[in-house]
Amino acid sequence: MTTTRAVWEEEPTAVGRIGKPLVLALIALVVAFPLYVVVVTSLSTTEAVTRAGGLVVVPRELTVSAYVQLLSGGVVTRALLISVVITLVGTAFSLGITVLAAYGLSRPGSLFHRPLLFVVLLTFLFGPGIIPSYLVVNALGLIDNYASLILPAAVSAFNLIVMRSFFMGIPNELIDSARIDGAGEFAILRRIVLPLSKAVVAVVGLFYAVGYWNAFFNALLYINDNTKWPLQMVLRTYIVQQQPLPTGAGGVATGVGLGLSPAPGLAIKMAIVVIAIVPVLLVYPFIQRHFQKGVIIGAVKG
Amino acid sequence: MTTGAKPSSGDFVHRVRTVSGSAYGTRARSRAAATGGMGFRHRFRRDWPLLLMVLPVVVLLGVFHYFPTLGNVIAFQDYSPYAGIRGSDFIGFANFNRMFSEPAFWKAVANTLSITAAQLAFFFPIPIALALLLNSVLSSKVRNLVQGVVYLPHFFSWVLVVSLFQQMIGGAGLLAQTLRDNGHQAVDLMTKPDTFILLVTAQAVWKDAGWGMIVFLAALSTINPALYEAAAADGANRWRRLWHITLPGLRPVIVLLLILRLGDALTVGFEQFILQRSAVGGGAAEVLDTYVYFQGLLVGDFGYGAAAGLFKGVVGLVLVLVANRFAHMVGEQGVYSRS
């Protein structure tokens, strides 16, 4: 659908007609170009990388050997699995308790509704601080436990408020008629409210999922055992800090014993970067159209 | 809701506006009326499923937010991990006195504030400009495409963003590589303390400028087109319309976000700095959060680290409250107004 210009609006000037598309293309390019280079390099052979003297811009001689090497067991495969499981379990858990609490707080006039809402909103104002948080997680015995990557960050007050606002907008008549038919609160939530709230559930789910997938700081604080590292920690160690990876079973850095032509180091590195991006790219198109609707409230409030 | 949104621009926004405004929907009123003369026991019998639903979140917030907040008492202790909170001695404000006489601490404060200032100057206007530009594009196809692309980096982790910057402008990156190929001296923009502030601001722009645009686009969509038409009939050209209609329409959002950013002056993000601290050095890359992390956890000086964290928390809280009060004063709804 293309909107036409209003009658009273001037014809675009030559500068506007050429400049605008140019600027927009430039902006899109600035975002897309690094991703492009990383993907192309990750798919290049040793010769291509050597000839380019580093990152490859013009793709020639493509191969997936870097990915085969990374995904055939070893540090990256393990970290990837850990990240995937943490993301799935964490998102399901967070989304579940957020939906429940958002509905529980969405009925004004219910018992303790105000003080409980206050308890949630107050968390916006201050954070507990790194050191006391660490001490609590430590005291609970969660150091080096995957639960430390989920539980401390499980509730986002921001997501909860966004979802509650949405629930409060559902017409009361629907809920009342369900109650007259004898439905309890859980049934109303499951059968009336949730089916009407797919957009906000999708957006909040994406926020949680991206949060878990990208989480790095909790792992840095709470996971000392490097065989339990999620993918972001591997990225930091191997790519940002340029340190060798801790070689668990089937060390990645060499590729020895895999019976493959070893992929060049840089292609391997860029393949790790790509692996960290891909899940985001996969879910993004499905949820993107809900942003405008779902986020505005939160963007202003948060 | 300060931005508001015209009802047709998404029924979600409209509905939420209605309920989060001053007047509740009918449900609220009927429920409140039904509550009228009810005793506690009756209300409990009616509402216990709702309380049960809120319980998991309250427990988690209690354990991982409120309880650690109380744990800040170790800022006033000579805390020893072996003795624990109960076994450690209270030493009053000694940790704070030491902190205030520590040049490294003030360096971290100064770095934090400079980065906030740089972000206000170089980051803040960009989403506004971007929204104005995109809003002036007629084709909705182009608009959606560009939005889809510029929102994307917001969903990347900081580790990823820093990795990508490193590959582009780092010592072994594409820029250095191209310069070397053409016989120039290679540069490494990732390790220069002098330009570190510009580097982190550029990273923030790359990651979040597109995302920051959403709010302004929403505000733009609420401006009544009839205003433009009337102005055009009165002979206002495009620039005058921008100046007299568009910008005043954006003013409430701009003021609100500006105040919010000032309220968050001591928070500049965490991961971004911890990731780059070793490459650039603590002189330029140490901010308050990384200072707390290094002094508290890596050096193992828990009480001192907690004191620095508490200082940041309390000053931050005051700033946010002042900012919110200020937002109310200039006639905006503010952030933490109860809905």
XYZ file of C-alpha atoms in Angstrom:
641
model
C 0.000 0.000 0.000
C 1.463 3.306 -1.009
C 0.070 6.533 0.342
C -0.229 9.386 -2.088
C 0.914 12.861 -1.353
C -1.714 15.258 -0.007
C -2.909 17.872 -2.512
C -1.512 20.740 -0.527
C 1.951 19.270 -0.284
C 4.734 20.606 -2.491
C 6.408 18.532 -5.166
C 9.583 17.059 -3.696
C 12.706 18.983 -4.606
C 15.511 17.299 -6.492
C 17.521 17.089 -3.281
C 14.672 15.358 -1.486
C 13.986 13.007 -4.348
C 17.576 11.795 -4.592
C 18.915 12.544 -1.125
C 16.303 10.723 0.906
C 16.634 7.313 -0.735
C 20.385 7.748 -0.650
C 20.457 8.457 3.072
C 18.063 5.595 3.822
C 20.107 3.198 1.725
C 23.245 4.332 3.508
C 21.670 3.723 6.922
C 20.498 0.259 5.921
C 23.961 -0.452 4.558
C 25.686 0.558 7.790
C 23.582 -2.010 9.633
C 23.784 -4.742 7.028
C 27.391 -4.496 5.829
C 29.159 -5.883 8.946
C 26.723 -8.783 8.985
C 27.396 -9.461 5.325
C 31.174 -9.471 5.751
C 30.972 -11.779 8.739
C 28.758 -14.270 6.925
C 30.893 -14.273 3.773
C 34.113 -14.744 5.730
C 32.624 -17.577 7.740
C 31.802 -19.345 4.482
C 35.216 -18.870 2.891
C 38.037 -21.331 2.382
C 41.506 -20.921 3.818
C 42.875 -19.749 0.479
C 40.183 -17.106 0.112
C 40.786 -15.762 3.606
C 44.548 -15.713 3.085
C 44.224 -13.991 -0.270
C 41.942 -11.339 1.202
C 44.462 -10.811 3.990
C 41.729 -11.169 6.603
C 38.019 -10.543 6.225
C 36.513 -11.451 2.891
C 34.316 -8.934 1.103
C 33.949 -10.509 -2.325
C 32.730 -14.091 -1.953
C 34.613 -16.764 -3.898
C 35.223 -20.421 -3.090
C 32.508 -20.902 -0.530
C 32.493 -23.773 1.924
C 30.620 -24.717 5.057
C 33.580 -26.509 6.618
C 33.788 -23.983 9.457
C 30.221 -24.761 10.474
C 30.695 -28.513 10.104
C 33.726 -28.269 12.331
C 31.983 -26.152 14.964
C 28.824 -28.203 15.066
C 30.416 -31.643 15.127
C 30.875 -31.658 18.877
C 33.236 -29.630 21.029
C 33.164 -26.373 22.888
C 30.921 -24.413 20.558
C 28.399 -27.191 20.054
C 28.095 -27.586 23.790
C 27.797 -23.858 24.435
C 25.193 -23.600 21.705
C 23.128 -26.395 23.240
C 23.380 -24.799 26.673
C 22.244 -21.449 25.287
C 19.349 -23.002 23.398
C 18.115 -24.942 26.431
C 18.510 -21.956 28.779
C 16.616 -19.783 26.309
C 13.759 -22.247 25.826
C 13.344 -23.166 29.478
C 13.866 -19.615 30.701
C 11.442 -18.094 28.222
C 8.731 -20.632 28.993
C 9.188 -20.069 32.714
C 9.316 -16.277 32.525
C 6.411 -16.039 30.129
C 4.321 -18.359 32.287
C 4.780 -16.489 35.547
C 4.466 -13.133 33.787
C 1.139 -14.056 32.186
C -0.190 -15.305 35.514
C 0.922 -12.262 37.471
C -0.174 -9.815 34.774
C -3.649 -11.304 34.836
C -3.702 -11.535 38.618
C -2.923 -7.823 38.822
C -5.224 -6.780 36.018
C -8.447 -6.813 38.026
C -8.721 -3.517 39.857
C -10.543 -3.852 43.142
C -9.273 -7.343 43.815
C -7.763 -8.140 47.174
C -4.273 -6.647 47.765
C -4.176 -5.541 44.157
C -2.635 -2.162 44.945
C 0.144 -3.195 47.321
C 1.140 -6.074 45.046
C 1.312 -3.788 42.036
C 3.413 -1.450 44.125
C 5.823 -4.286 44.922
C 6.318 -4.800 41.178
C 6.568 -1.131 40.218
C 9.029 -0.370 42.990
C 11.607 -2.619 41.328
C 11.793 -0.063 38.529
C 13.272 2.494 40.848
C 16.358 0.781 42.148
C 18.448 -2.300 41.548
C 19.746 -4.386 44.428
C 23.371 -4.010 43.343
C 25.848 -6.528 42.002
C 27.560 -7.533 45.210
C 24.470 -8.321 47.332
C 22.909 -10.138 44.368
C 26.021 -12.232 44.012
C 26.024 -13.027 47.723
C 22.395 -14.179 47.600
C 22.949 -16.401 44.567
C 26.046 -17.750 46.265
C 24.215 -18.392 49.532
C 21.501 -20.291 47.680
C 24.182 -22.557 46.255
C 23.408 -21.552 42.689
C 26.981 -20.779 41.598
C 27.808 -22.946 38.566
C 24.180 -24.007 38.469
C 22.200 -23.228 35.335
C 19.346 -21.974 37.518
C 21.518 -18.915 38.243
C 21.138 -17.961 34.585
C 17.339 -18.101 34.814
C 15.960 -17.345 38.257
C 17.571 -13.963 39.076
C 16.461 -12.508 35.743
C 13.188 -14.390 35.425
C 10.798 -11.495 36.037
C 10.936 -8.273 34.088
C 8.665 -5.688 35.696
C 8.624 -3.881 32.386
C 7.240 -6.881 30.487
C 4.760 -7.537 33.268
C 3.369 -4.009 33.113
C 3.111 -4.094 29.316
C 1.156 -7.330 29.499
C -1.047 -6.158 32.349
C -1.952 -3.018 30.409
C -2.989 -5.185 27.510
C -5.105 -7.479 29.692
C -6.862 -4.491 31.233
C -7.970 -3.439 27.805
C -9.923 -6.612 27.113
C -13.653 -5.802 27.189
C -15.165 -6.533 30.534
C -18.348 -7.977 29.048
C -16.432 -10.976 27.726
C -15.026 -11.765 31.125
C -18.296 -11.203 32.942
C -20.231 -13.471 30.616
C -17.648 -16.204 31.116
C -18.013 -15.817 34.851
C -21.781 -16.129 34.592
C -21.194 -19.379 32.724
C -19.314 -20.566 35.757
C -15.698 -20.126 34.628
C -13.057 -19.576 37.297
C -10.161 -17.121 36.943
C -7.791 -19.733 35.515
C -10.328 -20.792 32.904
C -11.014 -17.169 31.973
C -7.311 -16.521 31.553
C -6.783 -19.618 29.433
C -9.908 -19.532 27.309
C -10.776 -15.845 26.939
C -7.836 -13.616 27.748
C -4.926 -15.530 26.233
C -6.507 -16.158 22.828
C -7.114 -12.412 22.539
C -3.576 -11.539 23.581
C -1.421 -13.376 21.069
C 0.330 -10.213 19.906
C 1.490 -9.107 23.317
C 2.432 -12.647 24.348
C 4.540 -12.930 21.204
C 6.329 -9.640 21.801
C 6.960 -10.249 25.497
C 8.075 -13.785 24.671
C 10.547 -12.402 22.169
C 11.883 -9.929 24.716
C 12.443 -12.685 27.254
C 13.948 -15.024 24.663
C 16.348 -12.400 23.359
C 17.235 -11.527 26.934
C 18.152 -15.109 27.759
C 19.935 -15.704 24.474
C 22.037 -12.554 24.852
C 22.657 -12.798 28.583
C 26.322 -12.622 29.276
C 26.719 -10.854 32.539
C 24.930 -13.430 34.687
C 27.123 -16.129 33.213
C 30.212 -14.023 33.891
C 29.170 -13.610 37.532
C 27.715 -16.973 38.370
C 29.306 -19.579 36.076
C 32.945 -20.228 36.905
C 33.116 -23.672 35.361
C 33.955 -23.020 31.709
C 32.460 -26.307 30.585
C 29.097 -24.766 31.499
C 29.540 -21.578 29.516
C 26.724 -20.372 27.286
C 27.505 -19.169 23.774
C 27.943 -15.489 24.662
C 30.800 -16.335 27.025
C 32.490 -18.296 24.240
C 32.056 -15.287 21.963
C 33.631 -13.006 24.504
C 36.589 -15.238 25.263
C 37.412 -16.359 21.764
C 36.412 -13.344 19.660
C 36.540 -10.244 21.835
C 39.425 -11.217 24.084
C 41.176 -13.351 21.441
C 41.995 -16.033 23.955
C 42.102 -19.720 23.083
C 38.968 -21.650 23.877
C 39.020 -24.049 26.777
C 39.240 -27.345 24.960
C 36.669 -29.747 26.222
C 36.090 -32.973 24.380
C 37.242 -32.571 20.777
C 38.955 -29.194 20.987
C 37.572 -26.764 18.475
C 40.544 -24.572 17.875
C 42.484 -27.212 15.984
C 39.893 -29.407 14.334
C 42.337 -32.269 14.599
C 40.847 -35.701 14.531
C 37.644 -34.643 12.848
C 38.808 -35.894 9.477
C 38.020 -32.558 7.894
C 40.182 -30.056 6.175
C 40.627 -27.605 9.017
C 38.777 -24.370 8.344
C 40.861 -21.206 8.763
C 40.820 -19.600 12.189
C 39.126 -16.439 11.050
C 36.342 -18.326 9.264
C 35.801 -20.322 12.443
C 35.592 -17.169 14.475
C 33.145 -15.547 12.120
C 31.076 -18.729 12.066
C 30.721 -18.471 15.852
C 29.522 -14.889 15.416
C 27.000 -16.027 12.810
C 25.766 -18.843 15.047
C 25.096 -16.250 17.738
C 23.086 -14.097 15.326
C 21.036 -16.726 13.506
C 18.412 -17.508 16.176
C 17.576 -13.815 16.457
C 17.234 -13.581 12.679
C 14.978 -16.632 12.645
C 12.326 -15.360 15.041
C 12.610 -11.705 14.151
C 10.438 -11.635 10.983
C 7.515 -13.290 12.736
C 7.410 -10.892 15.610
C 8.563 -7.682 14.007
C 5.073 -6.682 12.848
C 3.835 -6.655 16.443
C 6.447 -4.180 17.657
C 4.658 -1.007 16.836
C 1.508 -2.227 18.556
C 3.078 -3.967 21.477
C 5.995 -1.823 22.442
C 4.886 1.778 22.395
C 3.384 1.714 25.852
C 6.425 0.158 27.341
C 8.846 2.292 25.414
C 7.405 5.381 27.024
C 6.879 3.927 30.463
C 10.139 2.062 30.754
C 0.431 7.632 28.123
C 2.166 10.660 26.917
C 2.640 9.807 23.313
C -0.914 8.709 22.955
C -1.771 7.285 19.608
C -4.704 7.802 17.424
C -7.240 5.056 18.060
C -6.914 3.615 14.581
C -3.152 3.187 14.790
C -3.531 -0.044 16.708
C -6.345 -0.981 18.993
C -3.885 -2.161 21.602
C -2.595 1.313 22.176
C -6.067 2.716 22.202
C -7.376 0.261 24.724
C -4.459 0.688 27.009
C -4.829 4.417 26.869
C -8.393 4.156 27.957
C -7.659 2.033 30.961
C -4.407 3.598 32.002
C -5.906 7.058 31.898
C -7.726 8.561 34.820
C -11.014 6.766 34.262
C -10.998 3.012 34.573
C -13.085 0.866 32.292
C -16.438 -0.442 33.293
C -14.987 -3.600 34.741
C -13.053 -1.635 37.317
C -16.129 0.172 38.396
C -18.305 -2.916 38.588
C -15.651 -4.744 40.532
C -15.126 -1.846 42.864
C -18.850 -1.562 43.415
C -19.095 -5.261 44.053
C -16.284 -4.887 46.556
C -18.178 -2.212 48.439
C -19.425 -3.769 51.632
C -17.538 -7.036 51.440
C -15.523 -8.338 54.307
C -11.981 -9.576 54.019
C -12.980 -13.194 54.172
C -15.478 -12.849 51.392
C -12.989 -10.997 49.210
C -10.363 -13.595 49.909
C -12.721 -16.389 48.927
C -13.454 -14.546 45.696
C -9.911 -13.443 44.821
C -7.614 -16.214 46.037
C -6.999 -17.523 42.508
C -5.690 -14.089 41.521
C -3.387 -13.998 44.537
C -2.136 -17.466 43.680
C -1.296 -16.248 40.191
C 0.788 -13.360 41.496
C 2.584 -15.504 44.049
C 5.488 -16.851 41.906
C 6.472 -13.376 40.749
C 6.279 -11.949 44.255
C 8.448 -14.768 45.603
C 11.055 -14.297 42.870
C 11.157 -10.534 43.316
C 11.422 -11.054 47.050
C 14.346 -13.465 46.797
C 16.288 -11.838 43.941
C 15.392 -8.180 44.305
C 14.187 -7.139 47.744
C 16.283 -9.519 49.784
C 19.572 -8.539 48.087
C 18.569 -4.899 48.527
C 18.611 -5.483 52.283
C 21.978 -7.173 51.806
C 23.421 -3.753 51.093
C 24.016 -3.450 54.841
C 27.413 -5.005 54.173
C 28.390 -1.588 52.786
C 28.552 -0.572 56.439
C 30.508 -3.637 57.479
C 34.016 -4.955 57.358
C 32.438 -7.864 55.542
C 34.104 -11.236 55.545
C 32.576 -13.994 53.425
C 33.484 -16.521 56.117
C 31.805 -14.658 58.948
C 28.757 -13.688 56.878
C 26.533 -10.685 57.484
C 25.747 -11.591 61.056
C 29.334 -12.334 61.994
C 30.964 -9.305 60.381
C 31.670 -6.091 62.283
C 29.843 -2.870 61.580
C 32.274 -0.092 60.801
C 29.891 2.776 60.059
C 30.793 4.876 57.058
C 34.439 3.785 56.849
C 33.926 2.157 53.426
C 32.358 5.339 52.118
C 35.087 7.560 53.566
C 37.713 5.423 51.903
C 35.769 5.521 48.638
C 35.422 9.300 48.607
C 39.153 9.694 49.071
C 39.925 7.261 46.254
C 40.926 8.964 42.960
C 39.996 5.824 40.995
C 36.427 6.105 42.251
C 36.110 9.720 41.143
C 37.661 8.784 37.816
C 34.881 6.223 37.380
C 32.246 8.830 38.280
C 33.782 11.298 35.816
C 33.904 8.680 33.051
C 30.285 7.734 33.673
C 29.110 11.327 33.507
C 31.165 12.118 30.373
C 29.648 9.133 28.613
C 26.150 10.267 29.589
C 26.969 13.730 28.246
C 28.328 12.299 25.002
C 25.204 10.202 24.576
C 22.972 13.226 25.116
C 24.907 15.184 22.507
C 25.549 12.509 19.881
C 23.004 9.775 20.494
C 19.847 11.481 21.661
C 19.020 13.571 18.547
C 19.595 10.725 16.079
C 16.395 8.704 16.667
C 14.405 11.946 16.348
C 16.045 12.830 13.057
C 15.631 9.266 11.842
C 11.924 9.265 12.725
C 11.381 12.583 10.943
C 13.159 11.346 7.848
C 11.305 8.045 7.759
C 7.989 9.702 8.431
C 8.455 11.918 5.403
C 8.841 8.909 3.139
C 5.572 8.225 1.357
C 5.973 4.595 0.380
C 4.962 2.424 3.320
C 6.875 -0.462 1.782
C 10.139 1.434 2.008
C 9.264 2.594 5.506
C 8.602 -0.915 6.763
C 11.729 -2.265 5.145
C 13.966 0.385 6.669
C 12.313 -0.034 10.074
C 12.840 -3.778 9.918
C 16.529 -3.285 9.215
C 17.305 -0.566 11.749
C 15.420 -2.218 14.630
C 17.423 -5.399 14.232
C 20.694 -4.564 16.029
C 18.725 -3.821 19.190
C 18.243 -7.571 19.508
C 21.943 -8.375 19.298
C 23.943 -8.887 22.460
C 26.664 -6.461 23.448
C 29.219 -9.214 22.967
C 28.087 -9.482 19.388
C 28.082 -5.719 18.805
C 31.590 -5.384 20.216
C 32.726 -8.348 18.090
C 31.323 -6.767 14.955
C 32.937 -3.404 15.703
C 36.204 -5.178 16.331
C 35.997 -6.897 12.962
C 35.222 -3.627 11.202
C 37.496 -1.050 12.847
C 39.765 -3.072 15.162
C 43.491 -3.689 14.680
C 42.871 -6.832 12.589
C 39.621 -5.556 11.149
C 38.459 -4.560 7.728
C 39.442 -0.902 8.011
C 42.983 -1.675 9.132
C 43.223 -4.353 6.451
C 42.128 -1.948 3.704
C 44.538 0.723 4.914
C 47.411 -1.772 4.962
C 46.574 -2.969 1.465
C 46.842 0.582 0.226
C 50.142 1.191 1.920
C 48.897 3.241 4.865
C 49.492 2.784 8.547
C 46.879 0.499 10.070
C 44.760 1.931 12.867
C 43.035 0.227 15.760
C 40.133 2.377 16.882
C 39.085 -0.193 19.474
C 42.000 0.350 21.841
C 42.420 4.135 21.889
C 41.576 5.625 25.305
C 41.288 9.150 23.810
C 38.438 8.288 21.493
C 36.814 5.654 23.674
C 33.823 7.861 24.458
C 33.116 8.337 20.770
C 33.565 4.629 20.168
C 31.017 3.569 22.795
C 28.606 6.244 21.612
C 28.958 4.986 18.043
C 28.275 1.458 19.246
C 25.192 2.638 21.103
C 23.978 4.470 18.009
C 24.514 1.418 15.819
C 22.725 -0.848 18.269
C 19.840 1.265 19.524
C 19.230 4.403 17.471
C 16.769 2.603 15.220
C 14.930 1.145 18.160
C 14.789 4.517 19.893
C 12.916 5.785 16.862
C 9.768 3.772 17.673
C 8.504 6.194 20.280
C 8.927 9.177 18.013
C 7.214 7.431 15.125
C 4.282 6.713 17.420
C 4.145 10.347 18.479
C 4.295 11.492 14.861
C 1.368 9.274 13.962
C -0.802 11.083 16.492
C -0.371 14.525 14.943
C -3.616 15.565 13.298
C -3.119 15.858 9.503
C -5.708 18.651 9.411
C -3.146 20.875 11.124
C -0.774 20.442 8.203
C -3.514 21.125 5.729
C -4.590 24.295 7.507
C -1.001 25.477 7.743
C -0.432 24.781 4.077
C -3.600 26.742 3.221
C -2.152 29.637 5.201
C 0.956 29.459 3.052
C 3.375 27.667 5.378
C 6.025 25.783 3.415
C 7.381 22.399 4.456
C 10.021 23.829 6.791
C 7.573 26.070 8.574
C 5.202 23.140 8.983
C 8.045 21.088 10.465
C 8.895 23.917 12.841
C 5.369 24.914 13.903
C 3.502 21.606 13.836
C 5.771 18.549 13.792
C 8.317 19.607 16.388
C 5.735 20.929 18.879
C 3.908 17.626 18.394
C 7.046 15.739 19.396
C 7.915 18.067 22.251
C 6.254 16.101 25.084
C 8.035 12.871 24.157
C 11.361 14.587 23.642
C 11.155 16.340 27.007
C 10.096 13.165 28.776
C 12.871 11.020 27.308
C 15.438 13.731 27.939
C 14.456 13.941 31.591
C 14.541 10.166 31.871
C 18.022 10.014 30.414
C 19.185 12.606 32.919
C 17.621 10.577 35.702
C 19.718 7.649 34.531
C 22.912 9.679 34.329
C 24.875 7.188 36.440
C 23.784 4.213 34.365
C 25.524 3.922 31.049
C 25.275 0.195 30.546
C 27.429 -2.509 31.895
C 28.351 -5.231 29.479
C 29.594 -2.771 26.892
C 32.235 -1.499 29.287
C 33.253 -4.704 30.959
C 33.843 -6.200 27.522
C 36.157 -3.411 26.429
C 37.814 -2.468 29.673
C 40.837 -4.689 29.189
C 41.464 -3.508 25.625
C 41.211 0.201 26.409
C 42.363 0.263 29.998
C 40.593 1.301 33.171
C 41.565 4.951 32.765
C 38.988 5.532 30.064
C 36.691 2.520 30.282
C 36.070 2.326 34.020
C 32.493 3.356 34.794
C 30.714 3.035 38.132
C 29.302 -0.410 37.422
C 32.628 -1.866 36.345
C 34.275 -0.242 39.365
C 31.828 -2.053 41.656
C 32.487 -5.309 39.846
C 36.254 -5.066 40.014
C 36.582 -3.734 43.544
C 33.873 -5.986 44.930
C 34.091 -9.306 43.148
C 37.507 -9.504 41.519
C 39.477 -7.861 44.296
C 37.186 -9.576 46.783
C 36.515 -6.434 48.802
C 32.797 -7.102 49.196
C 31.926 -4.391 51.716
C 33.745 -1.716 49.733
C 32.198 -2.843 46.435
C 28.749 -2.843 48.005
C 29.379 0.693 49.262
C 30.200 1.871 45.749
C 27.134 0.052 44.428
C 24.933 1.549 47.138
C 26.245 5.026 46.365
C 25.315 4.544 42.728
C 21.908 3.117 43.633
C 20.957 5.872 46.040
C 22.159 8.745 43.863
C 20.466 7.067 40.891
C 17.208 6.719 42.815
C 17.281 10.387 43.814
C 18.021 11.436 40.228
C 15.132 9.361 38.886
C 12.708 10.718 41.464
C 13.801 14.296 40.820
C 13.554 13.730 37.079
C 10.091 12.270 37.426
C 8.958 15.147 39.624
C 10.384 17.522 37.060
C 8.504 15.708 34.287
C 5.265 16.218 36.206
C 6.141 19.880 36.686
C 6.516 20.538 33.004
C 3.144 18.943 32.506
C 4.043 15.457 31.353
C 2.681 12.350 32.910
C 6.043 11.079 34.037
C 7.138 7.504 34.206
C 6.102 6.006 37.439
C 2.640 7.444 37.720
C 0.315 4.669 38.736
C -1.905 3.433 35.975
